[in-house]
PDB file of C-alpha atoms in Angstrom:
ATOM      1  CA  UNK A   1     111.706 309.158  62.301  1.00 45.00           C
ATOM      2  CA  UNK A   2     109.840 307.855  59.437  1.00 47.00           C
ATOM      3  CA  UNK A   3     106.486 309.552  60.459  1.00 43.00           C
ATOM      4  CA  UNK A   4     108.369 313.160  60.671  1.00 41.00           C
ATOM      5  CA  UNK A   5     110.002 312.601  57.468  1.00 42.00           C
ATOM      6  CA  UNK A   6     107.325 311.806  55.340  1.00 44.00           C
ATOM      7  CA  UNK A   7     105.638 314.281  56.605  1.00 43.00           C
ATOM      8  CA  UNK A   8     108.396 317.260  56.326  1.00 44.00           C
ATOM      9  CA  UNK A   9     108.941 316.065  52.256  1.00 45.00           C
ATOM     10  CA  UNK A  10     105.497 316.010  51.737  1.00 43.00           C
ATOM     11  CA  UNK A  11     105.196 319.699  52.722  1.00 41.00           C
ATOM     12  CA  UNK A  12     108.486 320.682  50.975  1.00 40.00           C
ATOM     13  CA  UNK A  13     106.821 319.196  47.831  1.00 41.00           C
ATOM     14  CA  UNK A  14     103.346 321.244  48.318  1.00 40.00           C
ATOM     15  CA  UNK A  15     104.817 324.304  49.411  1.00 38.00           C
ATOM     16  CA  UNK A  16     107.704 324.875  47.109  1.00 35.00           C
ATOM     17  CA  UNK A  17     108.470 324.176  43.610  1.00 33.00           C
ATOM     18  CA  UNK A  18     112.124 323.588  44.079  1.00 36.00           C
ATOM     19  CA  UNK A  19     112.551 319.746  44.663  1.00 46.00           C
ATOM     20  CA  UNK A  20     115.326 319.373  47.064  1.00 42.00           C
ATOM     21  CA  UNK A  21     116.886 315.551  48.346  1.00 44.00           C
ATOM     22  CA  UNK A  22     117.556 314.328  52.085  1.00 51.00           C
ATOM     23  CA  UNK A  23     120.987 313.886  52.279  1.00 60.00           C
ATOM     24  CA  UNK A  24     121.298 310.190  54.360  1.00 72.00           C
ATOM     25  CA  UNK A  25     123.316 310.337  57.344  1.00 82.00           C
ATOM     26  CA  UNK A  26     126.456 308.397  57.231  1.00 83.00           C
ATOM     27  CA  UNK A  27     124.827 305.874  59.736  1.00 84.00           C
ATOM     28  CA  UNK A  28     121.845 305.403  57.290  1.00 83.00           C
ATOM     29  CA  UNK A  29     124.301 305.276  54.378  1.00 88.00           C
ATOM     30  CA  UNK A  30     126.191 302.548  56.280  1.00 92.00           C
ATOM     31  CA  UNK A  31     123.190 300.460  56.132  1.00 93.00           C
ATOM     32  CA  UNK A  32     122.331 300.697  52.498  1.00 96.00           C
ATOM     33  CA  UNK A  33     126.809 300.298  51.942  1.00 96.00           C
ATOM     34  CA  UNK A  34     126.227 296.872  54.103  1.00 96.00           C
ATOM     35  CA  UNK A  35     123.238 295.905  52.073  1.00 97.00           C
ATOM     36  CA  UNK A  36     124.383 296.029  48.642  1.00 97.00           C
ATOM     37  CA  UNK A  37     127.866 294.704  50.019  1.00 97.00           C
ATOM     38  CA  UNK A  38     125.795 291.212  51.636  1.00 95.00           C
ATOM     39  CA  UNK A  39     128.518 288.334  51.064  1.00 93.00           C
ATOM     40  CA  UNK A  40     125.328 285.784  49.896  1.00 93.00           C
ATOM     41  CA  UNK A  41     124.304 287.866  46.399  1.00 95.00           C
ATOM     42  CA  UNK A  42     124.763 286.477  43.459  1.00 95.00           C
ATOM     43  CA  UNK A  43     127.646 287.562  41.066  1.00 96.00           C
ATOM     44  CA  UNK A  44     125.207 288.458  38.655  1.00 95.00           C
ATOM     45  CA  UNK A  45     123.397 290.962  40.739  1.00 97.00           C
ATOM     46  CA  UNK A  46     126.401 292.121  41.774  1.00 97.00           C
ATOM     47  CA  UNK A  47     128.140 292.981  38.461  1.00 97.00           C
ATOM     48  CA  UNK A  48     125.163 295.089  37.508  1.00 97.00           C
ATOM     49  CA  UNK A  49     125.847 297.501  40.797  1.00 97.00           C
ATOM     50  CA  UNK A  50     128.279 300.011  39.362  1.00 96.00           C
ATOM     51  CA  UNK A  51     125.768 301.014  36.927  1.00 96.00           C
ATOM     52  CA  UNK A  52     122.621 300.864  38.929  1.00 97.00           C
ATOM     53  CA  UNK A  53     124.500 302.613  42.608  1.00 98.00           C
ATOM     54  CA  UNK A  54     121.777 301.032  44.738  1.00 98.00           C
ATOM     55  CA  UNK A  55     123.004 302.560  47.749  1.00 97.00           C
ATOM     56  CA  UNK A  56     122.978 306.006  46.563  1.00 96.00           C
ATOM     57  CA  UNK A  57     119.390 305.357  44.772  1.00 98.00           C
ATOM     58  CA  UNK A  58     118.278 303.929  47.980  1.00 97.00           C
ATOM     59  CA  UNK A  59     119.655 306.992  50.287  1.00 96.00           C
ATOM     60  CA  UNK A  60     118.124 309.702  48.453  1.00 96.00           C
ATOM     61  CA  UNK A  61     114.988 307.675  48.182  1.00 97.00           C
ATOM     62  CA  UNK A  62     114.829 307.028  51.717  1.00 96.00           C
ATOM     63  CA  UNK A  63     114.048 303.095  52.482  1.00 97.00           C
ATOM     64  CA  UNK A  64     114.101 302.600  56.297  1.00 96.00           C
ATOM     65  CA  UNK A  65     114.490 299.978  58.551  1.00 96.00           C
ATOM     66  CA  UNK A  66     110.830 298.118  59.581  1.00 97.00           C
ATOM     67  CA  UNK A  67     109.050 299.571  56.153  1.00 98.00           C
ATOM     68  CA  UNK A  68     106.938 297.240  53.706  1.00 98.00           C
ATOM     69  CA  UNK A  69     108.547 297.890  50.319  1.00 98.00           C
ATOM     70  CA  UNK A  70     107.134 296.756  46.864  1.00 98.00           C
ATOM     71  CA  UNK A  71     109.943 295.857  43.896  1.00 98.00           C
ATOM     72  CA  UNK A  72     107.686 296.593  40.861  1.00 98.00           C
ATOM     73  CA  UNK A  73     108.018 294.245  38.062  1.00 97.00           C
ATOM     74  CA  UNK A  74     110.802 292.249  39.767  1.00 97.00           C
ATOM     75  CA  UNK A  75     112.172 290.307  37.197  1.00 96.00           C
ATOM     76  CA  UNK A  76     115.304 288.408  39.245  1.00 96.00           C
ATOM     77  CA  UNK A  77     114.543 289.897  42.571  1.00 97.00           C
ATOM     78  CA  UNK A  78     117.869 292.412  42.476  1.00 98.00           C
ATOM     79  CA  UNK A  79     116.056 295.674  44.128  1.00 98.00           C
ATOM     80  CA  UNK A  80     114.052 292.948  46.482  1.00 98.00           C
ATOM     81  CA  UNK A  81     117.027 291.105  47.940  1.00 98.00           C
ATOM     82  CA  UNK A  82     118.847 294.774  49.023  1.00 98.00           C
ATOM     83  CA  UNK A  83     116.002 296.181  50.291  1.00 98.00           C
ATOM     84  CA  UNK A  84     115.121 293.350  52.395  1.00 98.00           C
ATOM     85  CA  UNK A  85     118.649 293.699  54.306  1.00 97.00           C
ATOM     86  CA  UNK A  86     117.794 297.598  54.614  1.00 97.00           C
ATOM     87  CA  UNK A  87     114.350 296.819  56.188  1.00 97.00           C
ATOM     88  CA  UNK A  88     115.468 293.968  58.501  1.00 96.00           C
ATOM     89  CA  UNK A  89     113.225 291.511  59.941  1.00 95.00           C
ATOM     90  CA  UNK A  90     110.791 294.171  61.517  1.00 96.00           C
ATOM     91  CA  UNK A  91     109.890 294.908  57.709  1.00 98.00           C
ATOM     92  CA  UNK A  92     109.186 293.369  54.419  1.00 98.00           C
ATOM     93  CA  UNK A  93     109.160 292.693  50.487  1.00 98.00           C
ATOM     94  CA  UNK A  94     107.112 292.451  47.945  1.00 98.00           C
ATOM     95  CA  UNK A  95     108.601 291.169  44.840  1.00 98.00           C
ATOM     96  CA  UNK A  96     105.360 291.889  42.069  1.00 98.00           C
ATOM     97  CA  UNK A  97     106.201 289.729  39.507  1.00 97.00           C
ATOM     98  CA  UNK A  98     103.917 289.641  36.382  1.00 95.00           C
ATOM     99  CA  UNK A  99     102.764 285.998  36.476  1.00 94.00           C
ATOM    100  CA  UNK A 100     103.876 285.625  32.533  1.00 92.00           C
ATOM    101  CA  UNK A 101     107.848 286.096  33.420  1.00 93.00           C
ATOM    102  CA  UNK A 102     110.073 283.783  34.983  1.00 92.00           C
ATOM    103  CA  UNK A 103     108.697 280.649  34.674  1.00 91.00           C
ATOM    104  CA  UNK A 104     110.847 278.502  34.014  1.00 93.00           C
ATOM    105  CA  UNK A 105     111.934 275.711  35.894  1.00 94.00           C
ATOM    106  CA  UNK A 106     115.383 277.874  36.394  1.00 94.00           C
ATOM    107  CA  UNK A 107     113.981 280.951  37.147  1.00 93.00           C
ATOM    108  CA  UNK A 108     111.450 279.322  39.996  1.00 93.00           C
ATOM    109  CA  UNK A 109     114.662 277.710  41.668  1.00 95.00           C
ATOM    110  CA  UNK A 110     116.386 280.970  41.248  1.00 94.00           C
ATOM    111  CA  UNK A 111     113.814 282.437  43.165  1.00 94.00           C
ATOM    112  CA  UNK A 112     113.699 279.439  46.028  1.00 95.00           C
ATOM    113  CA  UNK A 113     117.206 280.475  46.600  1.00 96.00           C
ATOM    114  CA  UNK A 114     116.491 284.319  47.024  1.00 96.00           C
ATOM    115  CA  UNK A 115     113.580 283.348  49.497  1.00 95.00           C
ATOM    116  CA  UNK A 116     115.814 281.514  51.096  1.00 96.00           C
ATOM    117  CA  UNK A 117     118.625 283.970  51.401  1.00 96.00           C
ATOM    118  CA  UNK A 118     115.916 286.545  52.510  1.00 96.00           C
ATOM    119  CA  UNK A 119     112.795 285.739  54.416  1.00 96.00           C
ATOM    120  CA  UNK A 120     111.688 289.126  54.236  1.00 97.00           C
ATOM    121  CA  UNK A 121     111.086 288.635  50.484  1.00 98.00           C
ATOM    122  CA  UNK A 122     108.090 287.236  49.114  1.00 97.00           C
ATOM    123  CA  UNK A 123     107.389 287.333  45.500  1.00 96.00           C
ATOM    124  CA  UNK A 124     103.792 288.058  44.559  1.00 97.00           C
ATOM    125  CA  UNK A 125     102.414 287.310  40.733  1.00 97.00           C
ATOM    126  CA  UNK A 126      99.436 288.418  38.975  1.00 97.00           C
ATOM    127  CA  UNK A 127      98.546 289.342  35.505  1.00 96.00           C
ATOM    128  CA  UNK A 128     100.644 291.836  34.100  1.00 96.00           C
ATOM    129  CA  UNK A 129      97.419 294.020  33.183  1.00 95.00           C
ATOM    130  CA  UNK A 130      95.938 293.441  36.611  1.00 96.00           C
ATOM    131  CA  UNK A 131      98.106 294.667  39.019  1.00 97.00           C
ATOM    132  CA  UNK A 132      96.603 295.901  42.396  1.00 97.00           C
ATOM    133  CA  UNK A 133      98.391 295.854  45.595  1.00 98.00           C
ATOM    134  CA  UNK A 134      95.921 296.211  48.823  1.00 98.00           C
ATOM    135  CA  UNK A 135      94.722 299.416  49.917  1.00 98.00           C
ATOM    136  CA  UNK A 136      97.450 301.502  51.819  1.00 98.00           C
ATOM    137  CA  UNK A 137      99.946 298.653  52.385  1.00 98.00           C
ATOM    138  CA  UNK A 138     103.027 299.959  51.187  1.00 98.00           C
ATOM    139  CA  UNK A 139     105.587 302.558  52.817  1.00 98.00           C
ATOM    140  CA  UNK A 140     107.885 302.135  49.740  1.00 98.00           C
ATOM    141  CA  UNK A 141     108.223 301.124  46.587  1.00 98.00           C
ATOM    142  CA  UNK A 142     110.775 301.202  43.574  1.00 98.00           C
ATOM    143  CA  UNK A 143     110.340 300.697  39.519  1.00 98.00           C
ATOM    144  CA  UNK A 144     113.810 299.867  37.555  1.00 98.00           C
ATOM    145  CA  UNK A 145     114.179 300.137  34.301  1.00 98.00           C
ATOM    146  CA  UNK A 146     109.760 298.789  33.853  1.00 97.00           C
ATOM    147  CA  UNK A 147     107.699 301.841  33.846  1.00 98.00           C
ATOM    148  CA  UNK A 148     107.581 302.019  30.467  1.00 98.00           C
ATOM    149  CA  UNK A 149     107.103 298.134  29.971  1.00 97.00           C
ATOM    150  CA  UNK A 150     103.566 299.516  30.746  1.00 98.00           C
ATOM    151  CA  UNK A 151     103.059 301.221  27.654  1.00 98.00           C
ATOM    152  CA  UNK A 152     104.303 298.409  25.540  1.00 97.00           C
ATOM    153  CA  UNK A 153     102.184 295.539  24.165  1.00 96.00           C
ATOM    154  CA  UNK A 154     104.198 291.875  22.907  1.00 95.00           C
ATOM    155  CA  UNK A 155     102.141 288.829  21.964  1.00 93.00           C
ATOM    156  CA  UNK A 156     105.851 287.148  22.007  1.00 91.00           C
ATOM    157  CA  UNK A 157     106.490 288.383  25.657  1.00 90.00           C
ATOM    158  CA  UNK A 158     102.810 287.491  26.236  1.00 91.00           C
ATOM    159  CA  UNK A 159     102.255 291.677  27.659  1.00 94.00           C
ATOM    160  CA  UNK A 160      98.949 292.361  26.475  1.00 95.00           C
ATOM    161  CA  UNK A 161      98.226 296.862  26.368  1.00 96.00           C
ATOM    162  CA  UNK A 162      98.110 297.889  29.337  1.00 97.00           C
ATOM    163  CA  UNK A 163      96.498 301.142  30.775  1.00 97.00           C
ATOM    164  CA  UNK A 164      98.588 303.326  32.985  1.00 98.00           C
ATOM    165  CA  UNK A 165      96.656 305.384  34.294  1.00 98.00           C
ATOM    166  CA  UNK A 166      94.960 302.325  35.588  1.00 98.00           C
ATOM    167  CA  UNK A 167      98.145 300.961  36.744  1.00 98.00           C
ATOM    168  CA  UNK A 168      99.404 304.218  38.682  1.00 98.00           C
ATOM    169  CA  UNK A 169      96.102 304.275  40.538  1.00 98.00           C
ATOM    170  CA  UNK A 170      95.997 300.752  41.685  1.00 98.00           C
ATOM    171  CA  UNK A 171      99.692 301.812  43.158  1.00 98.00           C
ATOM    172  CA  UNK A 172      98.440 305.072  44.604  1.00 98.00           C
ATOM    173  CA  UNK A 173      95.670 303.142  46.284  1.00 98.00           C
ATOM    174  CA  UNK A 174      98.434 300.638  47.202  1.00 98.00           C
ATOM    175  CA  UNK A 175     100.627 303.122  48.887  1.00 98.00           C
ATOM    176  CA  UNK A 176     100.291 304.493  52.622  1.00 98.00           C
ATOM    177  CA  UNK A 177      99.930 308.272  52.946  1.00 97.00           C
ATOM    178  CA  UNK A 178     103.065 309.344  53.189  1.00 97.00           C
ATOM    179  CA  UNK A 179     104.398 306.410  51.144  1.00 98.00           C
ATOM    180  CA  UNK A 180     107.476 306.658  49.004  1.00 98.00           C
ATOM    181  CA  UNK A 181     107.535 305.871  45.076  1.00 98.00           C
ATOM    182  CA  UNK A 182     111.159 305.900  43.155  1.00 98.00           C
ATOM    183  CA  UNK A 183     110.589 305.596  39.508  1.00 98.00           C
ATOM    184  CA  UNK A 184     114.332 305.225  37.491  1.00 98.00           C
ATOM    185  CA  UNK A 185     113.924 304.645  33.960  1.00 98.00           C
ATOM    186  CA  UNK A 186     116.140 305.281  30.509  1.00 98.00           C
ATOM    187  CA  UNK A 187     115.877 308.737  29.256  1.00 98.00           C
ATOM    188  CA  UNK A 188     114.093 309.047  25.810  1.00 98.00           C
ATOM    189  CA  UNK A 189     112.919 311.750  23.504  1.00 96.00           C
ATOM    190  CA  UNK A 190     109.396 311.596  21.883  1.00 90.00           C
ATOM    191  CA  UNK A 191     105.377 312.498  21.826  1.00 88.00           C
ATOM    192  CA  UNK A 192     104.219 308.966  20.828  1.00 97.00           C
ATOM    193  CA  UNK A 193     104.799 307.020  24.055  1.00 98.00           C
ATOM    194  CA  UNK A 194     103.807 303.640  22.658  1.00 98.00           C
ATOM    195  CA  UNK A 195     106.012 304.116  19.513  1.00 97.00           C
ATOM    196  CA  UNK A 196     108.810 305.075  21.710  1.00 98.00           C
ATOM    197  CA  UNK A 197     109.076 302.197  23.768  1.00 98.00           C
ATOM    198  CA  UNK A 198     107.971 299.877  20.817  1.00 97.00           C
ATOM    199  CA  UNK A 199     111.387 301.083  19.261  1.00 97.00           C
ATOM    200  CA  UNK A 200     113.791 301.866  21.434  1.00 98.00           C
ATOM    201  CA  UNK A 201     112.246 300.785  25.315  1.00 98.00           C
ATOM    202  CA  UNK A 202     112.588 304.495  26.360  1.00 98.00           C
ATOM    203  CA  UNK A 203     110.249 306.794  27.693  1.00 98.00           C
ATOM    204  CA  UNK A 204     110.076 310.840  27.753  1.00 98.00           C
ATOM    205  CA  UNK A 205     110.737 311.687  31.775  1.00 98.00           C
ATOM    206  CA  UNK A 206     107.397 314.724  31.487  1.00 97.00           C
ATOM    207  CA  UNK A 207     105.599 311.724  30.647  1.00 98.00           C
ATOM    208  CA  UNK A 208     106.392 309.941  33.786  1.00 98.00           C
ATOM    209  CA  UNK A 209     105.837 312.756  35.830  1.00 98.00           C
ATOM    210  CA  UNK A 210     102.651 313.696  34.273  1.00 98.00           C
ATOM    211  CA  UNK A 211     100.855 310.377  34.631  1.00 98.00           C
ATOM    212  CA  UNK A 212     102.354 310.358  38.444  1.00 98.00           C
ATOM    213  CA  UNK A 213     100.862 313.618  39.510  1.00 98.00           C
ATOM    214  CA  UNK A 214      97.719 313.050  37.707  1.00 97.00           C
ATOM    215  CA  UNK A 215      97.324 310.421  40.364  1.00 97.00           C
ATOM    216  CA  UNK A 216      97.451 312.249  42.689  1.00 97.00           C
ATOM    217  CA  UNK A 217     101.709 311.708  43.744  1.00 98.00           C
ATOM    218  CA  UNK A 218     103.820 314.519  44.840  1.00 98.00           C
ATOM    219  CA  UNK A 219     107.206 314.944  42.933  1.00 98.00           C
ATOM    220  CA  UNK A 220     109.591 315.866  45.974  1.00 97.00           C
ATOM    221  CA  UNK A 221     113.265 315.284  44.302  1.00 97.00           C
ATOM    222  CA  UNK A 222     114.869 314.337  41.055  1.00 98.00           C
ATOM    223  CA  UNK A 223     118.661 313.028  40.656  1.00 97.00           C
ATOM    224  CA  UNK A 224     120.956 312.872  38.151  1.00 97.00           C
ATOM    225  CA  UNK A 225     123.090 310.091  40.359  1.00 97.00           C
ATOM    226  CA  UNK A 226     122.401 307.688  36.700  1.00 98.00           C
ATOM    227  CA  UNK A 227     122.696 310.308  33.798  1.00 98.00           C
ATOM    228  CA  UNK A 228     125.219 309.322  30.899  1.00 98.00           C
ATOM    229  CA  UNK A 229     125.124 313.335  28.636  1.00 96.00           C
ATOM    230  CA  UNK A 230     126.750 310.787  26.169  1.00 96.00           C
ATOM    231  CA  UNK A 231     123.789 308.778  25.038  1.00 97.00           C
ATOM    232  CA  UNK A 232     122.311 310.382  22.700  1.00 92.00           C
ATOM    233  CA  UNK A 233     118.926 308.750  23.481  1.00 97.00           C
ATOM    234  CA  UNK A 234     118.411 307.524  19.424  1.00 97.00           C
ATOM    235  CA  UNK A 235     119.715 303.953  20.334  1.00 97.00           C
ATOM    236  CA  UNK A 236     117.577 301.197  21.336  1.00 98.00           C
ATOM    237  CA  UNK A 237     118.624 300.422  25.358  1.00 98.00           C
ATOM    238  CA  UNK A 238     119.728 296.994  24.111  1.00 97.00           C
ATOM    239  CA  UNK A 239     121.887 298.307  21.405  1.00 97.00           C
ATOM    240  CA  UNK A 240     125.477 297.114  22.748  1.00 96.00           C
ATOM    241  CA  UNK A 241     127.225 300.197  22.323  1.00 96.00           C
ATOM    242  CA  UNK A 242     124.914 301.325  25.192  1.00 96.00           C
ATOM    243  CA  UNK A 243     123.474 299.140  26.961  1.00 96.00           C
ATOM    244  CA  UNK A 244     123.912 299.147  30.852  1.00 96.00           C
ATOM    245  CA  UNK A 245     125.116 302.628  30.241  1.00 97.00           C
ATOM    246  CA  UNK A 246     121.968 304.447  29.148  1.00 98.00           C
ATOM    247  CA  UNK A 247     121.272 308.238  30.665  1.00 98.00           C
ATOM    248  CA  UNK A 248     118.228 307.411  32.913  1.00 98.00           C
ATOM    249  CA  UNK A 249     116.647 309.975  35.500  1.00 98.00           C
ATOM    250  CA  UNK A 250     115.812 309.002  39.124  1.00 98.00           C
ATOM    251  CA  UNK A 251     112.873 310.419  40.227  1.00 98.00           C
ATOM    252  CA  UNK A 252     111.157 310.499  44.023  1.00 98.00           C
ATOM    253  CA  UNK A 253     107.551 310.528  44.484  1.00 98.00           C
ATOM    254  CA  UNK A 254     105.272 310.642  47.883  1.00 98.00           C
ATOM    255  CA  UNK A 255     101.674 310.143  48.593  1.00 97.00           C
ATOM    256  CA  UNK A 256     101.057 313.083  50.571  1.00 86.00           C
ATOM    257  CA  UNK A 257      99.019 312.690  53.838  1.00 71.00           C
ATOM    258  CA  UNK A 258      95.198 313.005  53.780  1.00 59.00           C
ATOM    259  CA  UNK A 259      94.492 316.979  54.241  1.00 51.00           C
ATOM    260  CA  UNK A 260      98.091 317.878  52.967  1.00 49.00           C
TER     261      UNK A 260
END
């Protein structure tokens, strides 16, 4: 299933400009329902779930059963713990967790207890300016909310500037061909990237999809499953009036196959 999929979006994507989702079955959409709705999760992963849909993000993404999947930039682990009960114990998780967040002594038991709940997880840390998964090891992967945590530099956060270009290649190298990349991130309006996300932690949605393609990725759907039309995208994300509500655009990436 996976290998005829992958392969079918993939030509979609270099054939035709329109970018069209895969509607999920309603089996497959039972599956990501049952994940998100696992009894173990913690109340504060699931309050955040009526903003975030996770099992209408992961449907028209396309997780499967048995895949390795990456959870870019972690933070608590909330993508990682419902993926690993979409991709069962024939699959697995990556957690990538920059090694300058979360340590804590709360935050490491935090993370015990995850592991725990979910073998399938395993939370991997390196510098946040260093990130490189092994060659062609993923079939998934998913950014919340981070990608433009890449173009921002904090000595208080300890994120020194980062290159993405340098970033995106290490994660097209890290992905399979075929291998599926779902970026979601808060809408924002600007042609000084850095500036942008230095203010307000937004980032213009051409500028994700530019550094993607340059790549090399293949943009093969967008969805407006998170949009608010109501933020006016001048507010910083944290800004109360706002925050958790923030118009953000979903967008679906694949590596295509070698000779595509």
């Amino acid at each position: 299933m996976r290998t005829t999929f992958l392969a079918l979006t993939a030509t979609i994507a270099l054939s035709s400009t329109a970018l069209v989702a895969t509607a999920a079955s309603a089996a497959e959409q039972a599956v990501y329902s049952a994940a998100v709705a696992a009894s173990d999760r913690p109340t504060e992963a699931s309050e955040l779930d009526e903003s975030r849909k996770p099992a209408e993000v992961l449907a028209f993404l396309g997780l499967e059963s048995g895949m390795t999947a990456a959870d870019l930039l972690t933070g608590t682990g909330y993508w990682a713990e419902i993926m690993a009960h979409v991709v069962g114990s024939q699959g697995a998780v990556i957690a990538y967790q920059p090694s300058q967040f979360y340590t804590d002594d709360d935050s490491k038991a935090a993370w015990s207890k995850l592991e725990a709940r979910v073998p399938e997880v395993s939370e991997s840390r390196y510098p946040f300016d260093e990130f490189a998964p092994p060659a062609e090891s993923l079939d998934f992967a998913i950014i919340n909310l981070s990608y433009h945590d890449i173009y921002w530099t904090s000595e208080r956060f300890k994120i020194p500037t980062t290159d993405p270009v340098a970033y995106v290649d290490a994660l097209y190298k890290g992905m399979k061909p075929g291998g599926i990349v779902g970026v979601i991130d808060h809408v924002g309006e600007g042609s000084d990237t850095r500036e942008l996300v230095d203010n307000l932690h937004r980032i213009d949605p051409t500028v994700v999809k530019a550094d993607f393609e340059r790549a090399g990725f293949v943009l093969v759907g967008e969805s407006d499953i998170l949009a608010n039309p109501e933020d006016d995208h001048t507010k910083l994300v944290f800004d109360p009036s706002i925050r958790g509500k923030t118009d953000r655009f979903l967008m679906k990436f694949v590596k295509a196959d070698a000779g595509d």
